[in-house]
PDB file of C-alpha atoms in Angstrom:
ATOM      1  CA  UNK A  28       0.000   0.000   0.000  1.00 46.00           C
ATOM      2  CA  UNK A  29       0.996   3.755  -0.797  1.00 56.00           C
ATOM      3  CA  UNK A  30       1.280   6.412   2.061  1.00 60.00           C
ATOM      4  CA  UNK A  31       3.058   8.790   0.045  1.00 64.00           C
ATOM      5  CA  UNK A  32       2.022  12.178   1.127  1.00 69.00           C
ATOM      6  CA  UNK A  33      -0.565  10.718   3.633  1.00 80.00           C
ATOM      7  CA  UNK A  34       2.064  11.276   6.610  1.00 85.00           C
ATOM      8  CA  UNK A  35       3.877  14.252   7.773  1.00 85.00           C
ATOM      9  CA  UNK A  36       7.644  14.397   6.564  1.00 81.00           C
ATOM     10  CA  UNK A  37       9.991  17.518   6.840  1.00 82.00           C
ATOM     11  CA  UNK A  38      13.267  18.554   5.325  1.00 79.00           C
ATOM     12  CA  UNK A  39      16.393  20.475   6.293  1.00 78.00           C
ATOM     13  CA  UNK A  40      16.095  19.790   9.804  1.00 84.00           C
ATOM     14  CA  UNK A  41      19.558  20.466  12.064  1.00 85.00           C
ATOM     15  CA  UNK A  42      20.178  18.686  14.864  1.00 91.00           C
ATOM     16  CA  UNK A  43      19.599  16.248  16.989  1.00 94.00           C
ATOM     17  CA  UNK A  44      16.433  18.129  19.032  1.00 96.00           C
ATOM     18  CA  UNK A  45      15.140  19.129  15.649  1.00 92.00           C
ATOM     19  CA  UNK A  46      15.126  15.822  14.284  1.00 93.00           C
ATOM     20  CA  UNK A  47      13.423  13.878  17.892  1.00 96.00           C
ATOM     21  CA  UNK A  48      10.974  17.055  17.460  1.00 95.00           C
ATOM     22  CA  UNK A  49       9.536  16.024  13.904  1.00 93.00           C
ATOM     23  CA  UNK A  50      10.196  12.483  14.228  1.00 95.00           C
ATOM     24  CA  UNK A  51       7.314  12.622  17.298  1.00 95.00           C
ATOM     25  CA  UNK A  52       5.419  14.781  14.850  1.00 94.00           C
ATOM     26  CA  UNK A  53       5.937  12.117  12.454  1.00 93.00           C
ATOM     27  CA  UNK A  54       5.070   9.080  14.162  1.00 93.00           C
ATOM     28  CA  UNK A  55       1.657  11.235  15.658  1.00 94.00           C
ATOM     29  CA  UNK A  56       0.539  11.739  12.011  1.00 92.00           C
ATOM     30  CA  UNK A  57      -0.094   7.839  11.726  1.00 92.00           C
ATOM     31  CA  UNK A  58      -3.428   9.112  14.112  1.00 91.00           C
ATOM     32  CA  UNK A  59      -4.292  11.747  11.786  1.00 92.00           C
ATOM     33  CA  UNK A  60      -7.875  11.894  10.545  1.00 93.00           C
ATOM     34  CA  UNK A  61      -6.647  11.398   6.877  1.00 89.00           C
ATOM     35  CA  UNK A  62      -4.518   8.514   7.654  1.00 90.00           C
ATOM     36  CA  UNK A  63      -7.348   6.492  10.246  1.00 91.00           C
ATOM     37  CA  UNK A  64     -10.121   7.225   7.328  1.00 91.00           C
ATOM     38  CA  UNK A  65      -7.802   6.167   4.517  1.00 88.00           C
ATOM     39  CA  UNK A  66      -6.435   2.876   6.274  1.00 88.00           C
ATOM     40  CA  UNK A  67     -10.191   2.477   7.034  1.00 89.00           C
ATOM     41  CA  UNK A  68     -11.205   2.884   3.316  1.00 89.00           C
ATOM     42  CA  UNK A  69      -8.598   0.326   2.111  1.00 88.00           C
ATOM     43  CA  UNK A  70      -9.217  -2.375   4.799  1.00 89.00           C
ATOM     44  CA  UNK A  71      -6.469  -2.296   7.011  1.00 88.00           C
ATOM     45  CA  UNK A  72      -6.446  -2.899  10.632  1.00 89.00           C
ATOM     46  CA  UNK A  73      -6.355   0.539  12.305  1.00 84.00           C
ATOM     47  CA  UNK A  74      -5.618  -0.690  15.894  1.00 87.00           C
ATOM     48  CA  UNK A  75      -2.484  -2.711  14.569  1.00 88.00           C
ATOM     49  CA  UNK A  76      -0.893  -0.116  12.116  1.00 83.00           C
ATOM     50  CA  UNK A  77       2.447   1.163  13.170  1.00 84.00           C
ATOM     51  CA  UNK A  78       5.006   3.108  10.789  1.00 86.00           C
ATOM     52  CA  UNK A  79       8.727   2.932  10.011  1.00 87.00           C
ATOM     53  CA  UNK A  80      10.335   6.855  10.063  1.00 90.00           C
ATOM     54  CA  UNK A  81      13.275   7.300   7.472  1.00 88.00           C
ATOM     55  CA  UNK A  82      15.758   9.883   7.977  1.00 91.00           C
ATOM     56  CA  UNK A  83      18.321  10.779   5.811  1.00 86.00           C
ATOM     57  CA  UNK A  84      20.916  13.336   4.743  1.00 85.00           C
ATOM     58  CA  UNK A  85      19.250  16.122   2.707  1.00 78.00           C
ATOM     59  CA  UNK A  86      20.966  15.794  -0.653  1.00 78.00           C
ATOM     60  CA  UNK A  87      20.039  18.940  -2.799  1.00 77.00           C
ATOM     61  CA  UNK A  88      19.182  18.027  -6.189  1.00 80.00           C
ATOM     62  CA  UNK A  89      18.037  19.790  -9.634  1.00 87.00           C
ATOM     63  CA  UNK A  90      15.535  17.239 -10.308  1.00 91.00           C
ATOM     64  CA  UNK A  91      13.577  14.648  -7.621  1.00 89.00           C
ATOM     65  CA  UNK A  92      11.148  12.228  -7.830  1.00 91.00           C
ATOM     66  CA  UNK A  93       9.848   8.756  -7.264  1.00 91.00           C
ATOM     67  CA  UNK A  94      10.437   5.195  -9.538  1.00 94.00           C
ATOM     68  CA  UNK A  95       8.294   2.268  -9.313  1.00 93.00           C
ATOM     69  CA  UNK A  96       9.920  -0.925 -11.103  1.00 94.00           C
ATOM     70  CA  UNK A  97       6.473  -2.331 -10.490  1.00 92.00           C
ATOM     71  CA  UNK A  98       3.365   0.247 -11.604  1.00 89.00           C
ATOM     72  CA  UNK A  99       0.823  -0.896  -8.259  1.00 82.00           C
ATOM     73  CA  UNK A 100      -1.749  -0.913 -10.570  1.00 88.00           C
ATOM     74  CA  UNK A 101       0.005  -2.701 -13.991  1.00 90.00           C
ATOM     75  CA  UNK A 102       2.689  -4.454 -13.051  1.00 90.00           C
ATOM     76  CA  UNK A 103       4.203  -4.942 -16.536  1.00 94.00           C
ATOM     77  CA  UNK A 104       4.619  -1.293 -16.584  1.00 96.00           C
ATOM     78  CA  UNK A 105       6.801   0.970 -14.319  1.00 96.00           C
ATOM     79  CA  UNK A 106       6.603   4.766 -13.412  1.00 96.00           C
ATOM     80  CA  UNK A 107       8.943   7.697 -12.925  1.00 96.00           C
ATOM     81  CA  UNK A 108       7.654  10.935 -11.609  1.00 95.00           C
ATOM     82  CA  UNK A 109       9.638  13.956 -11.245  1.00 95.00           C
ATOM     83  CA  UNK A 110       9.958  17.274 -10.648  1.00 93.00           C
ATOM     84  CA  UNK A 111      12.177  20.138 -10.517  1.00 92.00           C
ATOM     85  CA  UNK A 112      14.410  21.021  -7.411  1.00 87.00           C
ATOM     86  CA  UNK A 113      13.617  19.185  -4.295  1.00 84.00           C
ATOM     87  CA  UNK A 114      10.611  16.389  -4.195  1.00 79.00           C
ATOM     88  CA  UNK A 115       8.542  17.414  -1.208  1.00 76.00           C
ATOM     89  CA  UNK A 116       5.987  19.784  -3.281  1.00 81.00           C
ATOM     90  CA  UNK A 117       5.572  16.591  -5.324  1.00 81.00           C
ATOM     91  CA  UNK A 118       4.689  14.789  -2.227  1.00 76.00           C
ATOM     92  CA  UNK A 119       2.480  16.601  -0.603  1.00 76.00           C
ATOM     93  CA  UNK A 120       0.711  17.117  -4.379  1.00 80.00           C
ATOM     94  CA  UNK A 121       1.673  21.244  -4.689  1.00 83.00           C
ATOM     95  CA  UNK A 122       2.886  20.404  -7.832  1.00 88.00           C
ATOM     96  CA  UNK A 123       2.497  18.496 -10.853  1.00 91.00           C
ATOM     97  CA  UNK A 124       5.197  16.071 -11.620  1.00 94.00           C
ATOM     98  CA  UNK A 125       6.336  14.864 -15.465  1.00 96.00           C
ATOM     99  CA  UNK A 126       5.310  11.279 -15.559  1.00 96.00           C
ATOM    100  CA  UNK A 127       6.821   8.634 -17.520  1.00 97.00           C
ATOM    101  CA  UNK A 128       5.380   4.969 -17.688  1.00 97.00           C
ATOM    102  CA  UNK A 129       8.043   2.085 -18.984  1.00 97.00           C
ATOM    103  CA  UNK A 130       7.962  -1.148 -20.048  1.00 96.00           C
ATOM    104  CA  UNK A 131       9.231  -2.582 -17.041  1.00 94.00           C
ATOM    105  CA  UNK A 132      11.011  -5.787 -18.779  1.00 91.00           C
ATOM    106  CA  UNK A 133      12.784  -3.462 -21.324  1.00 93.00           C
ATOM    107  CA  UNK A 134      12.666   0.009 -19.602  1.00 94.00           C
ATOM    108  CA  UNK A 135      11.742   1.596 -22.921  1.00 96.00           C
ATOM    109  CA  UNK A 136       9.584   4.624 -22.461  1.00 97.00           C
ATOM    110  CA  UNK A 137       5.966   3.953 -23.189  1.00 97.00           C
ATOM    111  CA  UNK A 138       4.297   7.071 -22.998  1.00 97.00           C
ATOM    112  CA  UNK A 139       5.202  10.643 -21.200  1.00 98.00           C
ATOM    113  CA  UNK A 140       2.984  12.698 -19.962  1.00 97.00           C
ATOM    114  CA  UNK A 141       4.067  16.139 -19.084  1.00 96.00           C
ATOM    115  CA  UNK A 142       2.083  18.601 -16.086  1.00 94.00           C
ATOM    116  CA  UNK A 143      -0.336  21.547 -17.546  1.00 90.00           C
ATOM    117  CA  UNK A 144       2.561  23.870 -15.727  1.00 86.00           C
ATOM    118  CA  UNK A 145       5.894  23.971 -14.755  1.00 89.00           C
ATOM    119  CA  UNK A 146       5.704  27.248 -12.963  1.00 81.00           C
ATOM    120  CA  UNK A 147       6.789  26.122  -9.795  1.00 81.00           C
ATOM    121  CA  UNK A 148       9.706  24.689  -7.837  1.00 82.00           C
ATOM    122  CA  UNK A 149      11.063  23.833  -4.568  1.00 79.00           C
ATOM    123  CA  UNK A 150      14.798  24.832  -6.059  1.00 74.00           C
ATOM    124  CA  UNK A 151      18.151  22.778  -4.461  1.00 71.00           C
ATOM    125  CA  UNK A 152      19.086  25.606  -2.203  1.00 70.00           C
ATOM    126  CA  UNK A 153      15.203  25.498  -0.614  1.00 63.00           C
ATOM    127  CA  UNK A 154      16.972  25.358   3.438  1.00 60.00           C
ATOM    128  CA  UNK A 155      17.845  29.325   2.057  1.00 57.00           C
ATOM    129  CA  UNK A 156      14.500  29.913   0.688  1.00 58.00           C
ATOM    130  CA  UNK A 157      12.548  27.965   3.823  1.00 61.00           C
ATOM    131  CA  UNK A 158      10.842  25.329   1.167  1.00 67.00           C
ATOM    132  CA  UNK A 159       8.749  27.480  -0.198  1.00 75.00           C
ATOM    133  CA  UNK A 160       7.843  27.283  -3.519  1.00 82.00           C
ATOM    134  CA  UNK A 161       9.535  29.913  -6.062  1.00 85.00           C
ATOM    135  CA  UNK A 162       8.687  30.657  -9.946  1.00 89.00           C
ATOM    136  CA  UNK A 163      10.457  28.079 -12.347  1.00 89.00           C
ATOM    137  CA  UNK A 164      12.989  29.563 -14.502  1.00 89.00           C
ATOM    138  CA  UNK A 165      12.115  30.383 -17.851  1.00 91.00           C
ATOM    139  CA  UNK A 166      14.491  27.872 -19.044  1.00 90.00           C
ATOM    140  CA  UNK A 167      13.030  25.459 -17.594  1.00 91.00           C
ATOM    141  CA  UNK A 168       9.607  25.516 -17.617  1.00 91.00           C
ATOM    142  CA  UNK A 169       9.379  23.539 -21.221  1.00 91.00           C
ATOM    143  CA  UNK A 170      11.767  21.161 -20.260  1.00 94.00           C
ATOM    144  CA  UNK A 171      11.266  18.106 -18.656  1.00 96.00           C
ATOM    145  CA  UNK A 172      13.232  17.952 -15.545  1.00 96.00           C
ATOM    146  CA  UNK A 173      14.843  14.017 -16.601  1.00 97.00           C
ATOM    147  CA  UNK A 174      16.326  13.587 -19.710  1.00 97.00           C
ATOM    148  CA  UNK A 175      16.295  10.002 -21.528  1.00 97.00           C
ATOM    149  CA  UNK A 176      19.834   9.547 -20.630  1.00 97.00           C
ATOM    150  CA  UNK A 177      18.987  10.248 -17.383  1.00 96.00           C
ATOM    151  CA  UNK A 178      15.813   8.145 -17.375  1.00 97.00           C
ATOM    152  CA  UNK A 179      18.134   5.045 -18.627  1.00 97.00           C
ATOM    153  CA  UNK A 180      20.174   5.327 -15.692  1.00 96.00           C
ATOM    154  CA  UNK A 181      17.294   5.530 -13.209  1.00 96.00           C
ATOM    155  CA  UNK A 182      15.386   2.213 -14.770  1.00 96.00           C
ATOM    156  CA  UNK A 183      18.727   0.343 -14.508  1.00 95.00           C
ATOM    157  CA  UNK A 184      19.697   1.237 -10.758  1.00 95.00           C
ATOM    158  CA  UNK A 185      15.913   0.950  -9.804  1.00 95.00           C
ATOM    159  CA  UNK A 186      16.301  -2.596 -11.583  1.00 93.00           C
ATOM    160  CA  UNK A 187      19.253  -3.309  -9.750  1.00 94.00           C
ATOM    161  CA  UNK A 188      18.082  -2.294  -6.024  1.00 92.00           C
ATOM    162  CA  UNK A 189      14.757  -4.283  -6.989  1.00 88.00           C
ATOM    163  CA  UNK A 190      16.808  -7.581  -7.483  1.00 86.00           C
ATOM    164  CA  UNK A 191      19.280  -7.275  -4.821  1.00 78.00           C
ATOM    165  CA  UNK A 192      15.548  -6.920  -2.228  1.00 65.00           C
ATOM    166  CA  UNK A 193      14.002 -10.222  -4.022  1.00 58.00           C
TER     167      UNK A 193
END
């Protein structure tokens, strides 16, 4: 099952008390209204749900997104979203990602589908800015923010990490 964007999640914390701070905040958002009515909705067990927290080292990045080797819904496709700048507005559905669905034997592109707008971004330098979201660049708003190079390499490490867990 998907949670993505159903929990809270934060970025460019610092510190130690900053990071126990938001990881309680975290781990309270499993009782949220939106994530009790959702686990409702799709039949899981609310009284035995519990929740894994990641944390990580903020990496800035020009382009961010999420790959499924496996599309949840067709499994002999795959998907790569993406966005401009950092991934959270993606997340938390502020913005519109480019979408790409593959042939998940061959990785060969199927079908993109680019957003109505690419006017905004969470750009790499966003612990500056405070996350908010800024204006695309002109010369980037008719670009997709992967290229097929870049695509290529994705599919093949997503492959890769996919066999190495089973």
């Amino acid at each position: 099952h998907s949670f993505a964007g159903l929990h809270a999640s934060f970025t460019h914390l610092h510190g130690a008390a900053d990071i126990i701070r938001h990881l309680r905040l975290v781990w309270a958002s499993l009782w949220s209204d939106a994530a009790l009515l959702y686990r409702q909705e799709i039949g899981l067990d609310i009284l035995t749900s519990s929740m894994a927290v990641l944390i990580q080292e903020m990496v800035p990045g020009q382009a961010s997104g999420i790959l499924f080797t496996r599309d949840p819904i067709h499994a002999d496709h795959g998907i790569i979203e993406a966005v401009h700048g950092m991934n959270p507005p993606l997340v938390d559905g502020k913005i519109s990602p480019d979408r790409w669905m593959l042939n998940a034997g061959t990785g060969e592109v199927i079908d993109h589908i680019s957003p109505e707008s690419r006017g905004q971004w969470q750009p790499p330098d966003s612990a500056v800015t405070g996350g908010r979201l800024v204006p695309l660049p002109k010369r980037l708003k008719d670009q997709a923010p992967l290229s097929p190079a870049r695509i290529a390499v994705l599919w093949a490490s997503g492959k890769t990490v996919a066999g190495m867990a089973g």
